[in-house]
Amino acid sequence: MDKIKVVITGANGLLGQYLIRDMAKAGFEVFATNRGASRLPEYEGLEYEYASIDIRDKEAVQQYLFDIRPGIVIHAAAIAQPDACELNKEECRDININATAYIIEAAEKLSARLIYVSTDFIFNGDGGPYREDDLPAPVNFYGESKLASEEIVQKSKTNWAIVRTILVYGTILSGTRSNVVTWVKDNLEKGNHIKVVNDQVRTPTYVEDLSKGIVLIAQQNAKGIFNISGKEVFTPYEMAAQVADYFGLDKSLMEKVTADTFTQPARRPLKTGFVIEKAEKELGYKPVSFKEGIQKMFK
Ligand SMILES: NC(=O)c1ccc[n+]([C@@H]2O[C@H](COP(=O)([O-])OP(=O)(O)OC[C@H]3O[C@@H](n4cnc5c(N)ncnc54)[C@H](OP(=O)(O)O)[C@@H]3O)[C@@H](O)[C@H]2O)c1
């Protein structure tokens, strides 16, 4: 039987680099795309094709999809930094909203499935942990842009799934990128004093779990919204303390602060986190604990 073709946008990103590997491993024919040159590593024994496309270029992205005729499009490309979105709303609108509409339009014409990667930042943080059917109310432009995209996906005629995730951590396979774990480790190792927020909560997500969750959705042709995150609810301070404990680093360098200590361009929702029962029951999704995630990053 012919392999199902899958186009993955945002291939060079933290999630993308794992998703290319895991979808290829799962037997899909993988077409990776991102703007600029490939930053993907060599995956031993696995094949994929890479194309450089800026998804703001409607003609280019749609022509690419018409040429490949994928059975599934996984749309992970985005400006994923809330402050960057707040400071560059026009660019954020073009990438996070308008480009989704171009991709959906082509997916509809091709009768391709659409799997869209979204965020806990569509919620206001007053009532977490959230379930899939809780009411969104974003508090910053990034959240607004991702919610607007979710709405385009949900109104489309595609056979769609939306994967919502939270505070993704892990080792980027090719290149470096800071996340909660590496930021704490690097600073404490240098003896730097760090201020860590202790009044926000999240359910941090190990990147390999997120990638596997998306593979399960693709394999099972699962439809609708799925919360795909870790299971444990932590404040960033609690996460940092676990990192310090794991590496035997000096916790006295960590200062507990409240989120309003920082003046950031984008407001953050205070308490999010996800209830992941639906993914556990319907997909067989099983995330690692935060401690296991740290272990896997540094094994
Ligand atoms: N990371 C998290 O904690 C988190 C939490 C919740 C939801 N999410 C969602 O998960 C998805 C993946 O996030 P991630 O952590 O993998 O982010 P990431 O590492 O920033 O990856 C996003 C990728 O999208 C690419 N991209 C941006 N604009 C583009 C454009 N105009 N054309 C083509 N490619 C473009 C970026 O390329 P360049 O690097 O070249 O700009 C980057 O490789 C995003 O949709 C994000 O909103 C992430």
mmCIF file with all atom_site columns, N, CA, C and O in Angstrom, residues 11-13 17 32-40 48 50-53:
data_model
loop_
_atom_site.group_PDB
_atom_site.id
_atom_site.type_symbol
_atom_site.label_atom_id
_atom_site.label_alt_id
_atom_site.label_comp_id
_atom_site.label_asym_id
_atom_site.label_entity_id
_atom_site.label_seq_id
_atom_site.pdbx_PDB_ins_code
_atom_site.Cartn_x
_atom_site.Cartn_y
_atom_site.Cartn_z
_atom_site.occupancy
_atom_site.B_iso_or_equiv
_atom_site.pdbx_formal_charge
_atom_site.auth_seq_id
_atom_site.auth_comp_id
_atom_site.auth_asym_id
_atom_site.auth_atom_id
_atom_site.pdbx_PDB_model_num
ATOM 1  N N  . ALA A 1 11 ? 8.778  22.925 10.259 1.00 0.00 ? 11 ALA A N  1
ATOM 2  C CA . ALA A 1 11 ? 9.644  21.752 10.411 1.00 0.00 ? 11 ALA A CA 1
ATOM 3  C C  . ALA A 1 11 ? 10.923 22.038 11.195 1.00 0.00 ? 11 ALA A C  1
ATOM 4  O O  . ALA A 1 11 ? 11.421 21.170 11.910 1.00 0.00 ? 11 ALA A O  1
ATOM 5  N N  . ASN A 1 12 ? 11.458 23.254 11.061 1.00 0.00 ? 12 ASN A N  1
ATOM 6  C CA . ASN A 1 12 ? 12.721 23.568 11.738 1.00 0.00 ? 12 ASN A CA 1
ATOM 7  C C  . ASN A 1 12 ? 12.552 23.856 13.228 1.00 0.00 ? 12 ASN A C  1
ATOM 8  O O  . ASN A 1 12 ? 13.534 24.035 13.944 1.00 0.00 ? 12 ASN A O  1
ATOM 9  N N  . GLY A 1 13 ? 11.329 23.940 13.703 1.00 0.00 ? 13 GLY A N  1
ATOM 10 C CA . GLY A 1 13 ? 11.077 24.361 15.084 1.00 0.00 ? 13 GLY A CA 1
ATOM 11 C C  . GLY A 1 13 ? 11.286 23.244 16.098 1.00 0.00 ? 13 GLY A C  1
ATOM 12 O O  . GLY A 1 13 ? 11.579 22.098 15.744 1.00 0.00 ? 13 GLY A O  1
ATOM 13 N N  . GLN A 1 17 ? 11.097 19.403 14.517 1.00 0.00 ? 17 GLN A N  1
ATOM 14 C CA . GLN A 1 17 ? 12.254 18.505 14.371 1.00 0.00 ? 17 GLN A CA 1
ATOM 15 C C  . GLN A 1 17 ? 11.950 17.089 14.873 1.00 0.00 ? 17 GLN A C  1
ATOM 16 O O  . GLN A 1 17 ? 12.504 16.119 14.358 1.00 0.00 ? 17 GLN A O  1
ATOM 17 N N  . ALA A 1 32 ? 8.672  18.048 4.653  1.00 0.00 ? 32 ALA A N  1
ATOM 18 C CA . ALA A 1 32 ? 8.924  19.054 5.687  1.00 0.00 ? 32 ALA A CA 1
ATOM 19 C C  . ALA A 1 32 ? 9.049  20.419 5.044  1.00 0.00 ? 32 ALA A C  1
ATOM 20 O O  . ALA A 1 32 ? 9.696  20.564 4.007  1.00 0.00 ? 32 ALA A O  1
ATOM 21 N N  . THR A 1 33 ? 8.441  21.426 5.645  1.00 0.00 ? 33 THR A N  1
ATOM 22 C CA . THR A 1 33 ? 8.607  22.773 5.111  1.00 0.00 ? 33 THR A CA 1
ATOM 23 C C  . THR A 1 33 ? 8.738  23.811 6.221  1.00 0.00 ? 33 THR A C  1
ATOM 24 O O  . THR A 1 33 ? 8.197  23.651 7.311  1.00 0.00 ? 33 THR A O  1
ATOM 25 N N  . ASN A 1 34 ? 9.521  24.836 5.912  1.00 0.00 ? 34 ASN A N  1
ATOM 26 C CA . ASN A 1 34 ? 9.768  25.953 6.835  1.00 0.00 ? 34 ASN A CA 1
ATOM 27 C C  . ASN A 1 34 ? 10.268 27.088 5.970  1.00 0.00 ? 34 ASN A C  1
ATOM 28 O O  . ASN A 1 34 ? 10.676 26.867 4.839  1.00 0.00 ? 34 ASN A O  1
ATOM 29 N N  . ARG A 1 35 ? 10.271 28.293 6.506  1.00 0.00 ? 35 ARG A N  1
ATOM 30 C CA . ARG A 1 35 ? 10.931 29.352 5.727  1.00 0.00 ? 35 ARG A CA 1
ATOM 31 C C  . ARG A 1 35 ? 12.445 29.189 5.906  1.00 0.00 ? 35 ARG A C  1
ATOM 32 O O  . ARG A 1 35 ? 12.891 28.683 6.938  1.00 0.00 ? 35 ARG A O  1
ATOM 33 N N  . GLY A 1 36 ? 13.210 29.604 4.906  1.00 0.00 ? 36 GLY A N  1
ATOM 34 C CA . GLY A 1 36 ? 14.673 29.549 4.983  1.00 0.00 ? 36 GLY A CA 1
ATOM 35 C C  . GLY A 1 36 ? 15.215 28.144 4.758  1.00 0.00 ? 36 GLY A C  1
ATOM 36 O O  . GLY A 1 36 ? 14.478 27.212 4.423  1.00 0.00 ? 36 GLY A O  1
ATOM 37 N N  . ALA A 1 37 ? 16.522 28.027 4.999  1.00 0.00 ? 37 ALA A N  1
ATOM 38 C CA . ALA A 1 37 ? 17.195 26.744 4.784  1.00 0.00 ? 37 ALA A CA 1
ATOM 39 C C  . ALA A 1 37 ? 16.801 25.742 5.865  1.00 0.00 ? 37 ALA A C  1
ATOM 40 O O  . ALA A 1 37 ? 16.377 26.136 6.956  1.00 0.00 ? 37 ALA A O  1
ATOM 41 N N  . SER A 1 38 ? 16.973 24.477 5.556  1.00 0.00 ? 38 SER A N  1
ATOM 42 C CA . SER A 1 38 ? 16.665 23.435 6.531  1.00 0.00 ? 38 SER A CA 1
ATOM 43 C C  . SER A 1 38 ? 17.614 23.492 7.717  1.00 0.00 ? 38 SER A C  1
ATOM 44 O O  . SER A 1 38 ? 18.816 23.661 7.554  1.00 0.00 ? 38 SER A O  1
ATOM 45 N N  . ARG A 1 39 ? 17.063 23.384 8.922  1.00 0.00 ? 39 ARG A N  1
ATOM 46 C CA . ARG A 1 39 ? 17.896 23.211 10.122 1.00 0.00 ? 39 ARG A CA 1
ATOM 47 C C  . ARG A 1 39 ? 17.714 21.801 10.686 1.00 0.00 ? 39 ARG A C  1
ATOM 48 O O  . ARG A 1 39 ? 18.039 21.528 11.834 1.00 0.00 ? 39 ARG A O  1
ATOM 49 N N  . LEU A 1 40 ? 17.152 20.923 9.851  1.00 0.00 ? 40 LEU A N  1
ATOM 50 C CA . LEU A 1 40 ? 16.860 19.571 10.333 1.00 0.00 ? 40 LEU A CA 1
ATOM 51 C C  . LEU A 1 40 ? 18.119 18.711 10.341 1.00 0.00 ? 40 LEU A C  1
ATOM 52 O O  . LEU A 1 40 ? 18.988 18.867 9.484  1.00 0.00 ? 40 LEU A O  1
ATOM 53 N N  . TYR A 1 48 ? 12.964 12.061 4.265  1.00 0.00 ? 48 TYR A N  1
ATOM 54 C CA . TYR A 1 48 ? 11.954 13.110 4.160  1.00 0.00 ? 48 TYR A CA 1
ATOM 55 C C  . TYR A 1 48 ? 12.441 14.086 3.095  1.00 0.00 ? 48 TYR A C  1
ATOM 56 O O  . TYR A 1 48 ? 13.613 14.100 2.754  1.00 0.00 ? 48 TYR A O  1
ATOM 57 N N  . TYR A 1 50 ? 12.611 18.223 2.023  1.00 0.00 ? 50 TYR A N  1
ATOM 58 C CA . TYR A 1 50 ? 12.489 19.554 2.622  1.00 0.00 ? 50 TYR A CA 1
ATOM 59 C C  . TYR A 1 50 ? 12.239 20.599 1.527  1.00 0.00 ? 50 TYR A C  1
ATOM 60 O O  . TYR A 1 50 ? 12.874 20.586 0.492  1.00 0.00 ? 50 TYR A O  1
ATOM 61 N N  . ALA A 1 51 ? 11.315 21.532 1.793  1.00 0.00 ? 51 ALA A N  1
ATOM 62 C CA . ALA A 1 51 ? 11.096 22.661 0.877  1.00 0.00 ? 51 ALA A CA 1
ATOM 63 C C  . ALA A 1 51 ? 11.068 23.955 1.680  1.00 0.00 ? 51 ALA A C  1
ATOM 64 O O  . ALA A 1 51 ? 10.456 24.020 2.745  1.00 0.00 ? 51 ALA A O  1
ATOM 65 N N  . SER A 1 52 ? 11.748 24.967 1.150  1.00 0.00 ? 52 SER A N  1
ATOM 66 C CA . SER A 1 52 ? 11.776 26.267 1.817  1.00 0.00 ? 52 SER A CA 1
ATOM 67 C C  . SER A 1 52 ? 10.616 27.121 1.309  1.00 0.00 ? 52 SER A C  1
ATOM 68 O O  . SER A 1 52 ? 10.582 27.503 0.148  1.00 0.00 ? 52 SER A O  1
ATOM 69 N N  . ILE A 1 53 ? 9.654  27.380 2.195  1.00 0.00 ? 53 ILE A N  1
ATOM 70 C CA . ILE A 1 53 ? 8.494  28.196 1.813  1.00 0.00 ? 53 ILE A CA 1
ATOM 71 C C  . ILE A 1 53 ? 8.119  29.119 2.964  1.00 0.00 ? 53 ILE A C  1
ATOM 72 O O  . ILE A 1 53 ? 8.077  28.688 4.125  1.00 0.00 ? 53 ILE A O  1
#
